[in-house]
Structures are given as structure tokens and as C-alpha cells.
């Protein structure tokens, strides 16, 4: 594997071929915010909060740091007017869905985001997919998944699997940036138990 030299926020950074900009930055002690990324999971690129500005062969563009591979001589800016503006709007939009998320609150303070910019449509799920991917990739259980598409997309536990597998696991709970996952699980569990009770009557 060959060594790649790039610049992140003006500092020269050495990375390995195939690494993402996010990983190279992290190893150099430079923080890029993430919401849908997890070291143990396949890159997803869903939330775009890790957007950075890159300059390569004279061209500037905005890319997701968690997906973009390092390149020889790449210039990366993790904070710039454009980057900060994108993150601010993303946080404002996500806060309209999950107003109580501590991670979003922190990001709102950092980027000066206005929590009331968008009309509240509290779904309490950011669709980051961490729970779905953790259960599929690490636990190989698929007890939770996405249902529907587009604006109607939500996560849902599969009751038959969740009742058997989740009680002793719950490893996805701490990954969720909002309280939605736990609520969805306990709702699933509650509904399954009451359905069982009805059947037994
Ligand atoms: S329930 Fe939580 S972890 Fe799962 S997709 Fe929604 S925000 Fe992400
Ligand atoms: S952390 Fe990169 S797109 Fe979500």
C-alpha cells in the first residue's frame, strides 16, 4: 500500500492509499463531524454532515469526507464559508425532525443553526441507518430495517425477529443520535406482547 501525502486545513498529512479523507483527518487529530458514519460499518454517505471542500487538479468541489478516498496532493478544507453554511442548513433541517437530539444540539451551537428555521415535522429519526446497518452487518440479524421510500421512509423493527433477538442485544441503542430507536423498539415489544395476550385469551 503506497503512502499518500495531502493537506488538511493547511497541515501536511500522511495517509495510506484507500483511506477516506475522514479517516486521514481523524488520524491527524482533525475533527470532521459525522452522523451516519461508524468505524465498524460500511461507508454509507447518508447525512452529508461530513461535507468538506477539496481542491484537486485545480478544481474545487464539495464531497462527503466519509466516502472520499485520499489522493496525492489533495487539498482539504474541513471548515470554510461554504462548508459551514451547508452544515448549518443540514443541522437546521435535521433539528426539525429530531428537536431533542443532543448531537444536533451540539452541532447547532457550533454552526450557529437556528432550530426554528424549518417547520417542525418531528419524526425523531434522522434516517442515519446506523441501527439498520449495525444489525445487518455486525449482528447479521436484520431485526430492524427501512420501510417505505422517499419522504415516507422510516425505520421499523421486524416484530418476529425483534422479540427473539433484541432483548439480549440492544447494541444498536447507543448508536442512535436520537431517542427514536428505543421508543420504536419498546413500541414493537409492547404491541407484540399485547397481540400475544389477545391470541391467548
Ligand atoms: S432510529 Fe436512530 S439509529 Fe436508526 S436510523 Fe433513526 S436516527 Fe438512525
Ligand atoms: S458522516 Fe459522511 S455522509 Fe454521514
Short mmCIF file of C-alpha atoms and ligand atoms in Angstrom, two decimals:
data_model
loop_
_atom_site.label_atom_id
_atom_site.label_comp_id
_atom_site.label_asym_id
_atom_site.label_seq_id
_atom_site.Cartn_x
_atom_site.Cartn_y
_atom_site.Cartn_z
CA UNK A 1 0.00 0.00 0.00
CA UNK A 2 1.54 3.31 -1.02
CA UNK A 3 1.77 6.40 1.13
CA UNK A 4 -0.32 9.42 0.16
CA UNK A 5 0.53 12.97 1.15
CA UNK A 6 -2.24 15.53 1.31
CA UNK A 7 -3.01 18.77 3.09
CA UNK A 8 -5.91 19.09 5.53
CA UNK A 9 -6.60 22.59 6.86
CA UNK A 10 -3.09 23.60 5.86
CA UNK A 11 -1.35 20.75 7.68
CA UNK A 12 0.56 18.08 5.75
CA UNK A 13 -0.94 14.69 6.48
CA UNK A 14 0.34 11.24 5.54
CA UNK A 15 -2.27 8.61 4.79
CA UNK A 16 -2.45 5.16 3.25
CA UNK A 17 -3.92 4.50 -0.18
CA UNK A 18 -7.61 3.59 0.07
CA UNK A 19 -8.19 5.60 3.26
CA UNK A 20 -11.03 8.08 3.28
CA UNK A 21 -10.47 11.79 3.93
CA UNK A 22 -12.43 11.33 7.18
CA UNK A 23 -10.06 8.63 8.42
CA UNK A 24 -6.95 10.57 7.38
CA UNK A 25 -8.26 13.65 9.19
CA UNK A 26 -9.10 11.65 12.30
CA UNK A 27 -5.64 10.09 12.42
CA UNK A 28 -4.15 13.58 12.12
CA UNK A 29 -6.29 14.76 15.05
CA UNK A 30 -8.58 16.88 12.86
CA UNK A 31 -12.27 16.56 13.70
CA UNK A 32 -14.92 16.37 10.99
CA UNK A 33 -18.49 15.97 12.30
CA UNK A 34 -20.39 12.81 11.34
CA UNK A 35 -23.87 11.47 11.95
CA UNK A 36 -24.25 8.35 9.81
CA UNK A 37 -20.67 7.10 10.00
CA UNK A 38 -19.41 4.28 12.21
CA UNK A 39 -15.89 2.84 12.09
CA UNK A 40 -17.18 -0.73 12.16
CA UNK A 41 -19.71 -0.29 9.37
CA UNK A 42 -19.51 0.07 5.61
CA UNK A 43 -19.45 3.71 4.45
CA UNK A 44 -22.97 4.98 3.87
CA UNK A 45 -22.83 8.67 2.93
CA UNK A 46 -26.39 9.40 4.00
CA UNK A 47 -26.28 12.52 6.19
CA UNK A 48 -23.70 14.73 4.40
CA UNK A 49 -22.76 16.49 7.64
CA UNK A 50 -19.14 15.44 6.95
CA UNK A 51 -19.05 17.58 3.77
CA UNK A 52 -15.62 19.15 3.16
CA UNK A 53 -14.17 21.31 0.42
CA UNK A 54 -11.46 19.69 -1.71
CA UNK A 55 -9.10 21.02 -4.33
CA UNK A 56 -7.74 18.53 -6.79
CA UNK A 57 -6.02 19.26 -10.14
CA UNK A 58 -7.11 22.89 -9.92
CA UNK A 59 -10.77 22.07 -9.34
CA UNK A 60 -12.67 22.78 -6.14
CA UNK A 61 -15.63 20.67 -5.07
CA UNK A 62 -17.65 19.60 -2.06
CA UNK A 63 -17.51 15.93 -1.11
CA UNK A 64 -18.55 13.64 1.74
CA UNK A 65 -15.35 13.03 3.73
CA UNK A 66 -16.57 9.62 4.91
CA UNK A 67 -16.68 8.34 1.31
CA UNK A 68 -13.97 10.29 -0.50
CA UNK A 69 -10.63 8.49 -0.85
CA UNK A 70 -7.37 10.35 -0.21
CA UNK A 71 -5.37 11.44 -3.25
CA UNK A 72 -1.77 12.50 -3.69
CA UNK A 73 -1.52 16.30 -3.27
CA UNK A 74 -5.19 16.75 -2.35
CA UNK A 75 -6.07 19.96 -0.51
CA UNK A 76 -8.87 19.61 2.01
CA UNK A 77 -10.65 22.33 3.96
CA UNK A 78 -12.83 20.98 6.75
CA UNK A 79 -14.14 24.47 7.63
CA UNK A 80 -14.85 27.16 5.07
CA UNK A 81 -17.72 29.55 4.45
CA UNK A 82 -19.39 27.07 2.07
CA UNK A 83 -18.83 24.04 4.30
CA UNK A 84 -20.12 25.81 7.42
CA UNK A 85 -23.19 27.02 5.54
CA UNK A 86 -24.04 23.51 4.33
CA UNK A 87 -23.62 22.04 7.81
CA UNK A 88 -25.72 24.82 9.33
CA UNK A 89 -28.65 24.19 6.94
CA UNK A 90 -28.38 20.41 7.37
CA UNK A 91 -28.49 20.76 11.15
CA UNK A 92 -31.48 23.13 10.92
CA UNK A 93 -33.30 20.64 8.69
CA UNK A 94 -32.49 17.64 10.88
CA UNK A 95 -33.49 19.53 14.03
CA UNK A 96 -36.96 19.99 12.56
CA UNK A 97 -37.21 16.17 12.58
CA UNK A 98 -35.41 15.44 15.83
CA UNK A 99 -35.57 18.57 18.03
CA UNK A 100 -34.31 16.78 21.15
CA UNK A 101 -31.21 15.16 19.69
CA UNK A 102 -28.20 16.05 21.90
CA UNK A 103 -25.77 15.58 19.00
CA UNK A 104 -27.76 18.01 16.85
CA UNK A 105 -27.97 20.49 19.72
CA UNK A 106 -24.20 20.46 19.99
CA UNK A 107 -23.81 20.93 16.23
CA UNK A 108 -26.39 23.73 16.27
CA UNK A 109 -24.30 25.61 18.80
CA UNK A 110 -21.12 25.02 16.81
CA UNK A 111 -22.59 26.18 13.46
CA UNK A 112 -25.00 28.81 14.74
CA UNK A 113 -28.01 26.87 13.43
CA UNK A 114 -31.50 28.23 14.09
CA UNK A 115 -33.66 25.32 15.38
CA UNK A 116 -36.85 27.03 14.25
CA UNK A 117 -35.77 27.70 10.65
CA UNK A 118 -37.83 24.78 9.25
CA UNK A 119 -41.32 23.81 10.25
CA UNK A 120 -41.29 21.07 12.90
CA UNK A 121 -42.02 17.65 11.45
CA UNK A 122 -40.85 15.56 14.34
CA UNK A 123 -40.26 12.01 13.20
CA UNK A 124 -37.45 11.65 15.77
CA UNK A 125 -35.43 9.61 13.28
CA UNK A 126 -32.62 11.11 11.20
CA UNK A 127 -32.59 8.10 8.86
CA UNK A 128 -28.88 7.76 9.54
CA UNK A 129 -29.27 4.00 9.16
CA UNK A 130 -26.82 3.19 11.96
CA UNK A 131 -29.27 0.84 13.67
CA UNK A 132 -30.24 -0.90 10.43
CA UNK A 133 -26.66 -1.35 9.25
CA UNK A 134 -25.34 -2.43 12.66
CA UNK A 135 -27.99 -5.12 12.95
CA UNK A 136 -27.42 -6.32 9.37
CA UNK A 137 -23.63 -6.04 9.11
CA UNK A 138 -22.41 -6.83 12.62
CA UNK A 139 -25.19 -8.88 14.21
CA UNK A 140 -26.44 -10.36 10.91
CA UNK A 141 -29.98 -10.44 12.30
CA UNK A 142 -31.85 -7.82 10.24
CA UNK A 143 -34.21 -7.18 13.13
CA UNK A 144 -34.61 -3.54 12.10
CA UNK A 145 -34.90 -2.12 8.61
CA UNK A 146 -36.09 0.75 6.46
CA UNK A 147 -39.63 0.66 5.21
CA UNK A 148 -41.21 2.84 2.50
CA UNK A 149 -39.26 5.27 0.37
CA UNK A 150 -38.81 8.98 -0.20
CA UNK A 151 -40.46 11.27 2.33
CA UNK A 152 -42.31 8.35 3.94
CA UNK A 153 -39.15 6.41 4.77
CA UNK A 154 -38.99 5.22 8.39
CA UNK A 155 -37.20 2.53 10.33
CA UNK A 156 -39.15 -0.33 11.77
CA UNK A 157 -38.36 -3.40 13.83
CA UNK A 158 -39.42 -6.74 12.39
CA UNK A 159 -41.54 -7.98 15.32
CA UNK A 160 -40.93 -11.73 14.83
CA UNK A 161 -37.15 -11.25 14.79
CA UNK A 162 -37.01 -8.41 17.35
CA UNK A 163 -38.89 -10.36 20.02
CA UNK A 164 -36.39 -13.23 19.74
CA UNK A 165 -33.15 -11.33 19.18
CA UNK A 166 -33.27 -7.80 20.59
CA UNK A 167 -33.99 -8.36 24.27
CA UNK A 168 -30.50 -9.67 24.98
CA UNK A 169 -28.74 -7.41 22.50
CA UNK A 170 -29.85 -3.76 22.24
CA UNK A 171 -26.34 -2.94 20.99
CA UNK A 172 -27.80 -0.55 18.44
CA UNK A 173 -29.44 1.67 21.10
CA UNK A 174 -26.34 3.72 21.97
CA UNK A 175 -25.63 4.33 18.28
CA UNK A 176 -28.88 6.23 17.72
CA UNK A 177 -28.39 10.01 17.71
CA UNK A 178 -31.98 10.48 18.92
CA UNK A 179 -34.24 8.61 21.31
CA UNK A 180 -36.31 7.21 18.43
CA UNK A 181 -34.78 3.77 18.22
CA UNK A 182 -35.52 2.82 21.83
CA UNK A 183 -39.05 4.16 21.54
CA UNK A 184 -39.63 2.16 18.33
CA UNK A 185 -38.29 -0.98 19.96
CA UNK A 186 -40.42 -0.71 23.10
CA UNK A 187 -43.46 0.04 20.95
CA UNK A 188 -42.78 -3.07 18.88
CA UNK A 189 -42.29 -5.13 22.02
CA UNK A 190 -45.42 -3.72 23.62
CA UNK A 191 -47.54 -4.37 20.55
CA UNK A 192 -46.20 -7.91 20.18
CA UNK A 193 -46.89 -8.74 23.82
CA UNK A 194 -50.42 -7.35 23.67
CA UNK A 195 -51.09 -9.24 20.42
CA UNK A 196 -49.85 -12.44 22.10
CA UNK A 197 -52.14 -11.76 25.06
CA UNK A 198 -55.13 -11.27 22.75
CA UNK A 199 -54.34 -14.54 20.97
CA UNK A 200 -54.06 -16.39 24.27
CA UNK A 201 -57.44 -15.10 25.51
S1 LIG B 1 -33.60 5.07 14.68
FE1 LIG B 1 -31.78 6.24 15.30
S2 LIG B 1 -30.04 4.96 14.58
FE2 LIG B 1 -31.87 4.24 13.49
S3 LIG B 1 -31.92 5.36 11.56
FE3 LIG B 1 -33.19 6.54 13.02
S4 LIG B 1 -31.80 8.02 13.95
FE4 LIG B 1 -30.50 6.48 12.95
S1 LIG B 2 -20.98 11.01 8.03
FE1 LIG B 2 -20.46 11.26 5.93
S2 LIG B 2 -22.36 11.35 4.96
FE2 LIG B 2 -22.89 10.98 7.03
#
